[in-house]
Structures are given as structure tokens and as C-alpha cells.
Coordinates of C-alpha atoms in Angstrom, one line a residue:
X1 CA 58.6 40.9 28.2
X2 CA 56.8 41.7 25.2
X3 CA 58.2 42.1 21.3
X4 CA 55.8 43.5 18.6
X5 CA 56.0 42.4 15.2
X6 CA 54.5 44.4 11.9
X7 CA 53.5 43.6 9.0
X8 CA 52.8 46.7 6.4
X9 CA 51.4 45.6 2.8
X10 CA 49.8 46.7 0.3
X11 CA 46.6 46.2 1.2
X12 CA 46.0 46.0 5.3
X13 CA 48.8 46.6 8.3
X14 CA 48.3 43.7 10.5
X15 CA 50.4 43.9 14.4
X16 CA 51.1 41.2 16.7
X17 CA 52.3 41.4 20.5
X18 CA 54.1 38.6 21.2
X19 CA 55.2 37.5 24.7
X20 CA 59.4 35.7 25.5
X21 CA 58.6 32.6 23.6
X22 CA 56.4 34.0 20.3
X23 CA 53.2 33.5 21.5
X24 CA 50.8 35.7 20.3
X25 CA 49.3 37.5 22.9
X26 CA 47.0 40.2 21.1
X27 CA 47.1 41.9 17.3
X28 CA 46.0 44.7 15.9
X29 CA 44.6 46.0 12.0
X30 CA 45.1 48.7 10.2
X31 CA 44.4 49.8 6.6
X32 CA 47.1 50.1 3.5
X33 CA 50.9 51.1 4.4
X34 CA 52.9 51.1 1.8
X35 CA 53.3 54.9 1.5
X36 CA 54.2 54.7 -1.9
X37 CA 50.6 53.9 -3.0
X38 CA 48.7 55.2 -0.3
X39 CA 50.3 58.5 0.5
X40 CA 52.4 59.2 3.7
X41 CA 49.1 60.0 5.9
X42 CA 47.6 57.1 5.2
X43 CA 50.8 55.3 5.8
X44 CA 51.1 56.7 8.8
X45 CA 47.5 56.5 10.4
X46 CA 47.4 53.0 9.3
X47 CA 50.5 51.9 11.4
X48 CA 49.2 53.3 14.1
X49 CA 45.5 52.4 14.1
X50 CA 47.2 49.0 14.0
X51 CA 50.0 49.4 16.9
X52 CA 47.3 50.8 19.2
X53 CA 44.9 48.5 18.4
X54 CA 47.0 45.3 19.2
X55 CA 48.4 47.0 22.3
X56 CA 44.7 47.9 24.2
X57 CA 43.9 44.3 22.9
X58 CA 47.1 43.3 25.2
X59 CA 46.6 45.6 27.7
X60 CA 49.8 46.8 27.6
X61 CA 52.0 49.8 26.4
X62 CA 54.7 51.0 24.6
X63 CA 57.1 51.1 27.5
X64 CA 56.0 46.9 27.7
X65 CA 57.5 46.1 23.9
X66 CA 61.5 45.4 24.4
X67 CA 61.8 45.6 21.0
X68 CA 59.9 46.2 17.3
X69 CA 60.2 44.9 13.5
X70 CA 58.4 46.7 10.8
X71 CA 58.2 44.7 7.6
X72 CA 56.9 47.6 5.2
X73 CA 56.5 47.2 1.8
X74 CA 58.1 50.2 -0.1
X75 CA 60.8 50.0 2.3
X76 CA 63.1 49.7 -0.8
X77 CA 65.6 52.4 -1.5
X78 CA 67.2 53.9 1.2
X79 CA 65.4 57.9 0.7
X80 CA 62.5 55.2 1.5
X81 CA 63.7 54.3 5.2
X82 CA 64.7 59.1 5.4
X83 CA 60.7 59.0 4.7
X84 CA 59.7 56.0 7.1
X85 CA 62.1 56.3 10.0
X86 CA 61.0 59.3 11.7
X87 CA 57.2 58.1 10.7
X88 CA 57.4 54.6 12.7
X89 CA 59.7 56.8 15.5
X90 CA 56.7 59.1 15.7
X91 CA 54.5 55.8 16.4
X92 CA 56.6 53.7 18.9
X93 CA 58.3 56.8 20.6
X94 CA 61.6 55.3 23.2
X95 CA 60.9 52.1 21.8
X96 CA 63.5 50.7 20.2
X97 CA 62.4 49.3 16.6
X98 CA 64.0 48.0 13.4
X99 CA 62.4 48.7 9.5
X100 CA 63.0 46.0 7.0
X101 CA 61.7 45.5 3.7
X102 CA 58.7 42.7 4.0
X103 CA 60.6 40.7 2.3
X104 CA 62.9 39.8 5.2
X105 CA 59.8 39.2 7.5
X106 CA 58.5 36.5 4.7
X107 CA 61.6 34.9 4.6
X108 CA 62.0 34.5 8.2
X109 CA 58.2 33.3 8.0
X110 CA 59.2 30.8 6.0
X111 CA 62.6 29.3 7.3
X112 CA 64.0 28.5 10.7
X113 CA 67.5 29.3 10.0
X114 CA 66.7 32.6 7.7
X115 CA 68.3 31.1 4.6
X116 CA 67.0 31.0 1.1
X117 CA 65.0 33.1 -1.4
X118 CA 61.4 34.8 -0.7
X119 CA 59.6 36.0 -3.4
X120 CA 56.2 38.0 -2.3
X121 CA 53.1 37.9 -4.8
X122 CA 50.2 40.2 -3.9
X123 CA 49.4 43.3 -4.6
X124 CA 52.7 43.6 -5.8
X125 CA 55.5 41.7 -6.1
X126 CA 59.1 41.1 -4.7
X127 CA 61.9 39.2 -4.2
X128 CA 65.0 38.8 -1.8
X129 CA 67.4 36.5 -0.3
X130 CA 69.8 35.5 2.2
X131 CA 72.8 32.7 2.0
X132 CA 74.5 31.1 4.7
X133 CA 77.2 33.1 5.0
X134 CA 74.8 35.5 5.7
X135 CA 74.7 37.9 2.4
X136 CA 71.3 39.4 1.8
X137 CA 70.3 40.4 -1.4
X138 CA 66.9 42.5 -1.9
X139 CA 65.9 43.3 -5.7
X140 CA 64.9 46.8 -6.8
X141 CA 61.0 45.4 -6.4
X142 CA 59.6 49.1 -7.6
X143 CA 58.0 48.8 -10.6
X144 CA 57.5 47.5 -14.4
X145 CA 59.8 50.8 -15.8
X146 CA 62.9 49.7 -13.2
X147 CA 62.2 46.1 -13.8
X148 CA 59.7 44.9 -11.7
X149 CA 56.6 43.0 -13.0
X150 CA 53.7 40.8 -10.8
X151 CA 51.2 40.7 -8.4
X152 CA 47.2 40.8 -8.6
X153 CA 47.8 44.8 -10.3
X154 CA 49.4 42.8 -13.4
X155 CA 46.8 40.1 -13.5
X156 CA 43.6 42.7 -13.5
X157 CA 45.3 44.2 -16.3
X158 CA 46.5 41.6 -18.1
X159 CA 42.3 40.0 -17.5
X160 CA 41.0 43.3 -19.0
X161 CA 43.7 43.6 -21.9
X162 CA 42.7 40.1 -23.2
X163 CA 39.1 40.5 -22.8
X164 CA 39.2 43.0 -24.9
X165 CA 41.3 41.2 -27.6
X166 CA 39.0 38.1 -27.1
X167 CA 36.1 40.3 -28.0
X168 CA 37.9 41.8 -30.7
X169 CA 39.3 39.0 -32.6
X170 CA 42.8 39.9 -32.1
X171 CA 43.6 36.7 -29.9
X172 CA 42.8 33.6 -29.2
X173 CA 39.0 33.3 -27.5
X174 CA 38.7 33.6 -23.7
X175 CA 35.8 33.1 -21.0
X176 CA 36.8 36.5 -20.1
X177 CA 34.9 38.8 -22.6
X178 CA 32.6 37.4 -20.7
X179 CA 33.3 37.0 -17.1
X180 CA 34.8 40.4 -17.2
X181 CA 31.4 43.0 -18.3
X182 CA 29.7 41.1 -15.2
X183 CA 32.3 42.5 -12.7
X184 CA 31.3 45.7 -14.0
X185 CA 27.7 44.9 -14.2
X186 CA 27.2 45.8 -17.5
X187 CA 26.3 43.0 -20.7
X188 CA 29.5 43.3 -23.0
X189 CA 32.7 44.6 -23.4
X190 CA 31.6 47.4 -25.5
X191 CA 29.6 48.6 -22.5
X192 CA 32.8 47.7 -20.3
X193 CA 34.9 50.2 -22.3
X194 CA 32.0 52.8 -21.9
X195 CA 32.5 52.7 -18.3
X196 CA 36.2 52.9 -18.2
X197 CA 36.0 56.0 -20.5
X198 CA 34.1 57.5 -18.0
X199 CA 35.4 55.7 -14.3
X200 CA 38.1 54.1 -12.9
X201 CA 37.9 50.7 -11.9
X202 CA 36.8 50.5 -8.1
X203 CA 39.1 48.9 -5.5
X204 CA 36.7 46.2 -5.4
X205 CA 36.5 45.5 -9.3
X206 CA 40.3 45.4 -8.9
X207 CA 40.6 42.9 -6.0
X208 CA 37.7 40.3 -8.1
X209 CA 39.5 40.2 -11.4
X210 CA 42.2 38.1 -9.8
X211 CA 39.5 36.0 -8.6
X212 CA 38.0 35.3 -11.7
X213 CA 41.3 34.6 -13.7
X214 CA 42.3 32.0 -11.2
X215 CA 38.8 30.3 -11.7
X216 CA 38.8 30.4 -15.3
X217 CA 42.4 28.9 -15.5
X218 CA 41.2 26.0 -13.4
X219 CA 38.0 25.4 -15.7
X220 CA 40.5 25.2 -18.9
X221 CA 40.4 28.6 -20.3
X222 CA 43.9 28.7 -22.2
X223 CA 44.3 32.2 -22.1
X224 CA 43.2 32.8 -18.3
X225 CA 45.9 29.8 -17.6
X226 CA 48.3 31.7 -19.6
X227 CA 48.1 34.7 -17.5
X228 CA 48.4 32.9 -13.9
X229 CA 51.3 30.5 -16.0
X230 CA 53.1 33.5 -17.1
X231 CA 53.1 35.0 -13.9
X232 CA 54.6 32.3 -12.2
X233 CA 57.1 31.6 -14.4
X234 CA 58.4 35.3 -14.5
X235 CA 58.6 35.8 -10.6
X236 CA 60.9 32.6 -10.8
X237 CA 62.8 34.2 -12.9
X238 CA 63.5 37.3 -10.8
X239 CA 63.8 34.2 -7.6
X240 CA 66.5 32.5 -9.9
X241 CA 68.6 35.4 -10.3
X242 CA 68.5 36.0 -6.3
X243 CA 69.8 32.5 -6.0
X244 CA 72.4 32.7 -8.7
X245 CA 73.5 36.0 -7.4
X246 CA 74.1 34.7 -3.8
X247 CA 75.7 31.8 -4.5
X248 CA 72.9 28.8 -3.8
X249 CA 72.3 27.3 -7.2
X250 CA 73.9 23.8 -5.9
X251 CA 72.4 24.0 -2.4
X252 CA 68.6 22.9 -1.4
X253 CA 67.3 26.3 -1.6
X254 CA 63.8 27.1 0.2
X255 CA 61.7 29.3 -2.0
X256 CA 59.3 31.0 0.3
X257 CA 55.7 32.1 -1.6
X258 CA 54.4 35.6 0.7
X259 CA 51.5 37.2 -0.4
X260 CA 47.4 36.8 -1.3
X261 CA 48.4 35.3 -4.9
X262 CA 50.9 33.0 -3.4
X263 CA 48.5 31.9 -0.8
X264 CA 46.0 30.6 -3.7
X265 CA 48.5 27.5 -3.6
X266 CA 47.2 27.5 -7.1
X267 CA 49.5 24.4 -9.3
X268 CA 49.3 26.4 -12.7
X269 CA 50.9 29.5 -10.8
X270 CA 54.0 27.6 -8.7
X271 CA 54.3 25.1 -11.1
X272 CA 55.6 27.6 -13.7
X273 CA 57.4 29.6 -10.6
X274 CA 59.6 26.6 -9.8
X275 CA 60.1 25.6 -13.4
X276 CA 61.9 29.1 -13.7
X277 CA 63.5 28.7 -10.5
X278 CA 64.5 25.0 -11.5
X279 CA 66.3 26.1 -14.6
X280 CA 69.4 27.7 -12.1
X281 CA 68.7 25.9 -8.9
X282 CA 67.4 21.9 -9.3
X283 CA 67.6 21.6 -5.5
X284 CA 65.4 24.1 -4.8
X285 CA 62.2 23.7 -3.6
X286 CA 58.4 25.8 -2.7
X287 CA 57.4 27.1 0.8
X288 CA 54.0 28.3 1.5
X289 CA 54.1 28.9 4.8
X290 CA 50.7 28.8 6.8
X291 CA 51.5 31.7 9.1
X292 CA 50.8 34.7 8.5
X293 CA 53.8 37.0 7.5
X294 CA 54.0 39.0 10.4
X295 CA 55.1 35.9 12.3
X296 CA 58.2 36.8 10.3
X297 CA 58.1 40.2 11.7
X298 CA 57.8 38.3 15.3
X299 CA 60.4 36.3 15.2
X300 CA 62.5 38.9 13.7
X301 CA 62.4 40.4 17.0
X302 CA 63.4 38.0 19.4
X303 CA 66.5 36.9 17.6
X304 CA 67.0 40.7 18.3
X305 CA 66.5 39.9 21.5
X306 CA 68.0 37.1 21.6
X307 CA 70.9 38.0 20.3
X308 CA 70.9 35.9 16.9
X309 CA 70.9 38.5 14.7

């Protein structure tokens, strides 16, 4: 008996076969999923590449899996599940299957018991929780107009915005003015805002401004460790509110960290997150787990199986 688990993010789909007892047998990789960004097609063709992939790595087929989790991000509202419902039933066929938001599939990553918050930094950002009574709260997690803010999106704008201000005068001084014109290969920022007149930023300019902020902030550049700082502090906020909501501001709360920022372990970023969290729940305290967050997904599915759920 085989369960599949699937994890669908913002930036790669990534699917494990696992056999009775969660051992990984074979997984599969696919490109972005959440359709919300990528388009539907994309969406699509990325599961599948991904489901395909991990079963001919298994040997096995879809009449092998007892049973499925998606964990999706954009899996949010519920016209979200109208659109991706009949796209993973297209994929897995008489195979019976479950969509959750990746949240869930973090949290479960994270605990043994499925209790506490998760709050998912990557890309994007979100946040969710479960109590012991077994109440689960998911936040809206669509963007900055509905209330939403984080992820490595807000950091590469938030690295261009003060490079700019740096160079300008209209802030304090940053590394970045400088750091930033050589991710574009160009010699100043004045060039850097000839090429944005003209271009968008690649996928790849996008993914190393991240990567430079984090550096900076660890060398001592104020503003670059106001950025990371910042962020953290306002996804504990949103991971606070979860907490409070549910009713676990007196309990020893586990707040799961999901996602590539997450995974930087980075102090100056959890730090602030739990100072946030901290101000509602003292007890609480930071999980990064070391699996990967389809293990979530995984184990998801046998306490399907399993009965559990």
C-alpha cells in the first residue's frame, strides 16, 4: 500500500510516494503550482510532470496510491478549490485525494499531534492553525490589498526601494546602492533605473535580492537588517492573531517556520517573528523543521488512512 503526498508552492511542485509506515519510496519534481501566479496550465502541467515523475521513479501506478494530499498554495478561498478540484481529479483519476491549503501540510510537518500555529515564508507568505480541540483557522494569505504582507516578493522590493533612497539621500545609507546595480550588471543605480524603465526584473534577479539582503543584514548594514527584522516581526504578528483567535495564548504553542526564508534559520528574522508572537503567547516557541514540507503532505495521508483524521 502506497500514499502520495504533494507539495505545490510557489516556486517547484515536489511529490513523494510513500509506502504503510512513511517511508519514502520514490518523488517526483515539477515546476510552479500555485495557479494564481502561474496560470491554470502551468498549474496543471506542473502537478503532473511531478505525480508522473515520482510514480515511474516507484514503479508503480495510480491504481497503487490508497490515498492523496495536495498541499497547494492558492488553495485559499473556496472558488479556489471550484478551480483546483477537477484539475488534481483530471491528474489522479479513481484515486481518492484530499486538497488542503499548504499550510496544513507545514503544520503537520512540524508537529506530531497537528496542534499549533504554522506560518509559511517563501515566495509568499501564510499563516494557519489548529488547537486541541481541533478548530482550524487559515488567514485570508492573498495579498498586501486584503491584508497579506511577506515573503522573498516583499524583500526584493523592499531591497530595490531602499537602494534607491540610499542613493538618493532620502534614507539612511545602505550597502545596497551598491550590492543591488551588480545583480543587474550595471555600475549604479542610475543605470539600475535605466534598466527597469526598459525590463522587468528576471526570475533570477528576483530570487538573488533575497540573498543579498540576508548577507548584508549579517555584515551590519542597519537598513538591510531592518528589512529581514521587519519582516519577521510582522509574520508574528499575523501568527499571534492565529493563536489568540484559537484560544492558545496560555498553552506551549509550536510555531512552525515553512518556506525558503524560513529555512535561512536566520536569528535577525525569527528573532523578531517570536518577539511578535511572544507579545500574546509567552509559551510559545519556533519550529524549523528539517523535512521537507511535503512530509506534511505524507503524513497527512496516512492518518487518512489510518483513520486519525
Amino acid at each position: 500500500m502506497y500514499v502520495m503526498g504533494v507539495d505545490v508552492g510557489g516556486s517547484k511542485t515536489h511529490c513523494v510516494i510513500a509506502d504503510e509506515n512513511g517511508i519514502s519510496i520514490a518523488e517526483g519534481f515539477g515546476r510552479a503550482g500555485n495557479y494564481q501566479v502561474c496560470g491554470v496550465e502551468t498549474a496543471s502541467d506542473s502537478m503532473c510532470t511531478a505525480v508522473e515523475a515520482a510514480l515511474q521513479a516507484a514503479g508503480a501506478s495510480l491504481e497503487d496510491i490508497a490515498y492523496a494530499v495536495f498541499g497547494i498554495s492558492g488553495a485559499d478561498e473556496p472558488e479556489d478549490f471550484e478551480v483546483l478540484t477537477p484539475m488534481v481529479r483530471k491528474i489522479m483519476g479513481d484515486t481518492p485525494f484530499q486538497i488542503v491549503h499548504d499550510a496544513w501540510i507545514g503544520l503537520r510537518t512540524g508537529t506530531e499531534d497537528y496542534v499549533g500555529v504554522v506560518s509559511i515564508c517563501g515566495t509568499g507568505a501564510g499563516h494557519a492553525g489548529r488547537n486541541g480541540a481541533g478548530q482550524m483557522l487559515t488567514l485570508r494569505n492573498l495579498d498586501y490589498i486584503t491584508g497579506n504582507y511577506g515573503g522573498g516578493t516583499e524583500i526584493t522590493k523592499k531591497a530595490m526601494h531602499y537602494a534607491f533612497r540610499s542613493e538618493e539621500g532620502t534614507w539612511k545609507k545602505s550597502r545596497l546602492e551598491e550590492a543591488v546595480p551588480r545583480v543587474f550588471g550595471v555600475e549604479n543605480m542610475t543605470q539600475v533605473c535605466a534598466v527597469l524603465r526598459h525590463n522587468e526584473m528576471t526570475k533570477q534577479q528576483k530570487y538573488q535580492l533575497p540573498i543579498i539582503v540576508f548577507a548584508l543584514a549579517r555584515e551590519g548594514d542597519t537598513v538591510a537588517g531592518e528589512i529581514i527584522s521587519g519582516l519577521g516581526y510582522e509574520e508574528g504578528k499575523y501568527a499571534a492573531a492565529v493563536i489568540r483567535r484559537l484560544g492558545m495564548c496560555d498553552e506551549k504553542v509550536p510555531a512552525v517556520l515553512i518556506g525558503s526564508i524560513f529555512q535561512t534559520n536566520e536569528p535577525i528574522l525569527i528573532d523578531a517573528y517570536m518577539k511578535a508572537v511572544h507579545e500574546d503567547a509567552p509559551g510559545a516557541y519556533a519550529v524549523v523543521p528539517e523535512d521537507a514540507p511535503v512530509t506534511g503532505a505524507v503524513k497527512l495521508a496516512l492518518d487518512h488512512v489510518r483513520g486519525i483524521q
